[in-house]
XYZ file of N, CA, C and O in Angstrom:
376
model
N -2.103 -44.064 25.344
C -1.219 -43.996 26.498
C -1.580 -42.696 26.981
O -1.364 -42.890 28.537
N -2.498 -41.638 27.299
C -2.469 -40.454 27.451
C -3.534 -40.772 28.681
O -3.755 -40.639 29.463
N -4.581 -41.577 28.220
C -5.780 -41.872 28.742
C -5.644 -42.864 30.274
O -5.400 -42.999 31.280
N -4.387 -43.622 29.976
C -4.098 -44.876 30.808
C -2.990 -44.389 31.736
O -3.368 -44.095 32.913
N -1.964 -42.983 31.454
C -1.733 -42.302 32.223
C -2.323 -41.522 33.309
O -2.434 -41.452 34.561
N -3.944 -40.656 32.781
C -4.665 -40.264 33.365
C -4.984 -41.013 34.360
O -5.404 -40.443 35.881
N -5.734 -42.091 33.996
C -6.786 -42.689 34.667
C -5.653 -43.625 36.038
O -6.411 -43.203 37.090
N -4.354 -43.974 35.599
C -3.665 -44.488 37.151
C -3.433 -43.112 37.399
O -3.339 -43.890 39.014
N -3.228 -42.000 37.176
C -2.809 -41.024 38.002
C -4.001 -40.615 39.337
O -3.827 -40.653 40.783
N -5.400 -40.724 38.360
C -7.040 -40.713 39.165
C -7.247 -41.758 39.869
O -7.661 -41.720 41.181
N -6.418 -43.101 39.711
C -7.100 -44.373 40.876
C -5.897 -44.322 41.853
O -5.192 -43.759 41.837
N -6.749 -45.174 42.794
C -6.333 -45.090 44.384
C -4.904 -46.657 44.007
O -5.208 -46.938 43.312
N -3.884 -46.172 44.759
C -3.047 -46.706 44.648
C -3.262 -48.501 44.987
O -2.647 -49.131 43.990
N -3.893 -48.693 45.370
C -4.596 -50.583 45.383
C -5.192 -50.569 43.898
O -4.865 -52.070 44.071
N -5.544 -50.049 43.567
C -6.432 -49.878 42.476
C -5.767 -49.991 40.219
O -6.286 -50.246 39.901
N -4.492 -49.482 40.940
C -3.637 -49.208 39.311
C -3.385 -50.160 38.817
O -3.747 -49.813 37.604
N -3.023 -51.419 39.021
C -2.845 -52.780 38.136
C -4.039 -52.635 37.442
O -4.010 -53.287 36.457
N -5.325 -52.821 37.986
C -6.919 -53.515 37.792
C -6.741 -52.006 36.863
O -7.917 -52.592 35.403
N -6.563 -50.925 36.690
C -7.061 -49.702 35.712
C -6.691 -50.105 34.707
O -7.134 -50.109 33.453
N -4.933 -50.234 34.556
C -3.957 -50.567 33.461
C -4.467 -51.834 33.047
O -4.779 -52.001 31.186
N -5.181 -52.806 33.474
C -5.898 -53.764 32.488
C -7.039 -53.781 32.015
O -7.498 -54.293 30.764
N -7.725 -52.842 32.312
C -9.134 -52.419 32.165
C -8.941 -51.609 30.726
O -10.155 -52.208 30.173
N -8.536 -51.103 30.814
C -8.150 -50.109 29.091
C -8.528 -50.728 28.077
O -9.367 -50.500 27.120
N -7.430 -51.363 28.060
C -7.452 -52.392 26.488
C -8.814 -53.368 26.326
O -9.194 -53.509 25.221
N -8.990 -53.677 27.610
C -10.842 -54.916 27.051
C -11.648 -53.386 27.130
O -12.479 -54.059 26.130
N -11.692 -52.360 27.689
C -12.979 -51.279 27.359
C -12.492 -50.729 25.754
O -13.789 -50.729 25.733
N -11.199 -50.412 25.580
C -11.346 -50.553 24.234
C -11.568 -51.264 23.008
O -12.385 -50.827 22.301
N -11.384 -52.384 23.366
C -11.994 -53.957 22.349
C -13.289 -53.750 22.450
O -14.274 -54.275 21.106
N -13.846 -53.194 23.567
C -15.759 -53.713 23.704
C -16.057 -52.491 22.843
O -17.489 -52.416 22.092
N -15.042 -51.253 23.084
C -15.717 -50.100 21.873
C -15.534 -50.499 20.789
O -16.827 -50.152 19.460
N -14.606 -51.185 20.320
C -13.999 -51.655 18.429
C -15.530 -52.106 18.148
O -16.100 -52.023 17.272
N -16.303 -53.189 18.637
C -16.871 -54.275 18.706
C -18.002 -53.546 18.632
O -18.901 -53.834 17.737
N -18.698 -52.546 19.854
C -19.734 -51.848 19.539
C -19.581 -51.183 18.615
O -20.753 -51.155 18.087
N -18.801 -50.374 17.909
C -18.823 -49.677 17.164
C -19.051 -49.990 15.866
O -20.041 -49.353 14.947
N -18.395 -51.348 15.705
C -18.310 -51.941 14.350
C -20.452 -52.465 14.358
O -20.491 -52.798 13.274
N -20.316 -53.435 15.097
C -22.073 -53.616 15.314
C -22.423 -52.575 15.235
O -24.025 -52.513 14.027
N -22.868 -51.258 15.552
C -23.776 -50.067 15.380
C -23.279 -49.680 13.814
O -24.493 -49.412 12.961
N -22.202 -49.653 13.409
C -21.979 -49.698 12.281
C -22.990 -50.555 10.653
O -23.325 -49.786 9.890
N -22.793 -51.834 11.183
C -23.242 -52.794 10.511
C -24.866 -52.581 10.852
O -25.624 -52.705 9.608
N -25.366 -52.482 11.842
C -26.793 -52.422 11.650
C -27.574 -51.097 11.141
O -28.540 -50.919 10.692
N -26.547 -49.741 11.311
C -27.316 -49.156 10.397
C -26.922 -49.017 9.020
O -27.895 -49.009 8.528
N -25.868 -49.607 8.568
C -25.541 -49.453 7.328
C -26.613 -50.722 6.695
O -27.511 -50.717 5.689
N -27.199 -51.666 7.175
C -28.486 -52.776 6.953
C -29.351 -51.665 7.061
O -30.028 -52.127 6.155
N -29.885 -50.922 7.878
C -30.832 -50.029 8.030
C -31.347 -49.388 6.770
O -32.873 -49.078 6.450
N -30.215 -49.033 6.146
C -30.469 -48.273 5.275
C -30.088 -48.432 3.929
O -30.306 -48.130 2.847
N -30.510 -49.948 3.732
C -30.226 -50.497 2.226
C -28.651 -50.935 1.743
O -28.821 -51.376 0.262
N -27.831 -50.623 2.855
C -26.654 -51.375 2.330
C -26.418 -52.610 2.238
O -26.807 -53.580 2.962
N -26.109 -53.342 1.040
C -26.003 -54.595 0.643
C -24.806 -54.673 -0.567
O -24.779 -54.205 -1.695
N -25.085 -56.211 -1.383
C -24.238 -56.492 -2.097
C -24.672 -55.908 -3.401
O -24.323 -55.753 -4.334
N -26.050 -55.942 -3.216
C -26.714 -55.184 -4.883
C -27.586 -53.981 -4.712
O -28.486 -53.472 -5.521
N -26.669 -53.230 -3.709
C -27.310 -52.014 -3.607
C -26.655 -50.763 -5.002
O -25.771 -50.855 -5.408
N -27.561 -49.958 -5.458
C -27.301 -49.286 -6.342
C -26.240 -47.726 -5.637
O -25.649 -47.715 -4.372
N -25.456 -47.361 -6.690
C -24.448 -46.628 -6.065
C -25.013 -45.338 -5.347
O -24.466 -44.312 -4.478
N -26.635 -44.524 -5.855
C -27.254 -43.800 -4.903
C -27.374 -44.347 -3.895
O -27.869 -43.532 -2.311
N -27.948 -45.701 -3.369
C -28.223 -46.328 -2.052
C -26.957 -46.353 -1.296
O -27.252 -45.800 -0.159
N -25.869 -46.533 -2.068
C -24.486 -46.523 -1.212
C -24.046 -45.488 -0.561
O -23.867 -45.272 0.510
N -24.853 -43.729 -1.238
C -24.079 -42.830 -0.855
C -24.805 -42.195 -0.291
O -24.476 -41.599 0.504
N -26.391 -42.537 -0.122
C -27.550 -42.289 0.742
C -26.595 -43.052 2.125
O -26.974 -42.642 3.471
N -26.768 -44.280 2.359
C -26.545 -44.959 3.712
C -24.980 -44.206 4.266
O -24.836 -44.697 5.177
N -23.938 -44.107 2.866
C -22.896 -43.811 3.813
C -22.985 -42.284 4.445
O -22.352 -41.844 5.695
N -23.928 -41.643 3.896
C -24.327 -40.388 4.756
C -25.249 -40.204 5.847
O -24.788 -39.520 6.921
N -25.972 -40.993 5.652
C -27.031 -41.429 7.011
C -26.085 -42.099 7.933
O -25.780 -41.655 9.024
N -25.147 -42.906 7.633
C -23.891 -43.623 9.000
C -23.203 -42.764 9.227
O -22.832 -42.494 10.539
N -22.501 -41.628 8.751
C -21.639 -40.487 9.317
C -22.584 -39.505 9.924
O -22.024 -39.077 10.913
N -24.147 -39.162 9.796
C -24.391 -38.297 9.929
C -25.232 -39.273 12.075
O -25.267 -38.482 12.651
N -25.313 -40.340 11.657
C -25.987 -41.613 12.670
C -24.746 -41.151 13.654
O -25.053 -41.484 15.117
N -23.935 -40.948 13.624
C -22.575 -41.306 14.299
C -21.885 -39.852 14.745
O -21.024 -40.137 16.456
N -22.269 -38.399 14.833
C -22.143 -37.444 15.010
C -22.534 -37.317 16.777
O -22.018 -36.988 17.442
N -24.256 -37.949 17.379
C -24.275 -37.679 18.420
C -23.319 -38.720 19.361
O -23.069 -37.750 20.310
N -22.716 -39.778 18.924
C -22.112 -40.450 19.948
C -21.111 -39.797 19.967
O -19.586 -39.589 21.065
N -20.203 -38.868 19.134
C -18.802 -38.173 19.103
C -18.986 -37.056 20.052
O -18.208 -36.700 21.018
N -20.508 -36.219 20.314
C -21.007 -35.074 21.224
C -20.695 -35.515 22.300
O -20.345 -35.255 23.163
N -20.752 -37.264 22.965
C -21.208 -37.779 24.027
C -19.684 -37.697 24.067
O -19.364 -37.795 25.611
N -18.426 -38.276 23.171
C -17.845 -38.379 24.005
C -16.638 -37.479 23.679
O -15.636 -37.098 24.611
N -16.882 -36.456 23.211
C -16.181 -34.672 23.543
C -16.840 -34.418 24.748
O -15.902 -33.876 25.401
N -18.230 -34.944 25.198
C -18.233 -34.254 26.614
C -17.904 -35.208 27.854
O -17.284 -34.319 29.070
N -17.874 -36.272 27.756
C -16.895 -37.280 28.372
C -15.333 -36.722 28.465
O -15.073 -37.069 29.362
N -14.941 -36.522 27.101
C -13.895 -36.187 27.709
C -13.465 -35.203 28.089
O -12.169 -34.865 28.479
N -13.972 -34.085 28.011
C -13.735 -32.615 28.554
C -14.301 -32.971 29.840
O -13.721 -32.603 31.268
N -15.140 -33.977 30.638
C -15.283 -34.224 31.913
C -13.953 -34.999 32.372
O -13.716 -34.841 33.673
N -13.194 -35.811 31.777
C -12.463 -36.216 31.855
C -10.823 -35.919 32.279
O -10.062 -36.062 33.126
N -10.959 -34.835 31.667
C -9.817 -33.860 31.867
C -9.884 -32.823 32.561
O -8.910 -32.117 33.082
N -10.556 -32.367 33.081
C -10.769 -31.405 34.042
C -9.899 -31.753 35.341
O -10.154 -33.051 36.262
N -9.309 -30.771 35.900
C -8.726 -31.295 37.151
C -9.424 -31.719 38.033
O -11.165 -30.655 38.401
N -9.265 -32.568 39.236
C -10.413 -32.840 39.997
C -10.476 -31.611 40.982
O -9.966 -30.952 41.942
N -12.115 -31.621 41.669
C -12.170 -30.253 42.541
C -11.143 -31.053 43.803
O -11.237 -32.171 43.990
N -10.952 -29.754 44.251
C -10.203 -29.915 45.685
C -10.922 -30.567 46.998
O -12.424 -29.672 47.060
N -10.671 -31.059 47.850
C -11.443 -31.948 48.716
C -11.325 -31.323 50.305
O -10.320 -30.701 49.902
N -12.778 -31.042 50.631
C -12.571 -30.050 51.886
C -11.908 -31.087 52.540
O -11.699 -31.773 52.993
N -11.044 -29.969 53.450
C -10.052 -31.027 54.827
C -10.883 -30.431 56.189
O -11.528 -29.404 56.462
N -11.324 -31.983 57.054
C -12.044 -31.327 57.741
C -11.600 -30.713 58.960
O -9.890 -30.701 59.055
N -12.618 -29.857 59.346
C -11.835 -28.879 60.375
C -11.978 -28.000 59.854
O -11.978 -27.086 60.790
N -11.888 -27.161 58.506
C -11.574 -26.587 57.957
C -13.217 -25.586 57.788
O -14.073 -26.243 57.253
N -12.796 -24.052 57.961
C -14.245 -23.543 57.951
C -15.001 -22.666 56.589
O -13.380 -22.612 56.481
């Protein structure tokens, strides 16, 4: 809800409806990509039906650690998103 409010406030008035409709689409895309990424990492680390307790434990640790860089990217993007927009110079002002 807060992201939607911020994005509609930043969007031009002519694009407000388009921005509001794009949010759920981008959110679902993120869910799908995140699930695929977790599945790829889990399969690459040996997680499976016949995996031992040690393998599952190691796989869970690697999966958690592999998501930390993505979380860092998200934090940087969030910081840029919530920063107030820079004032635009007025033509003719010196």
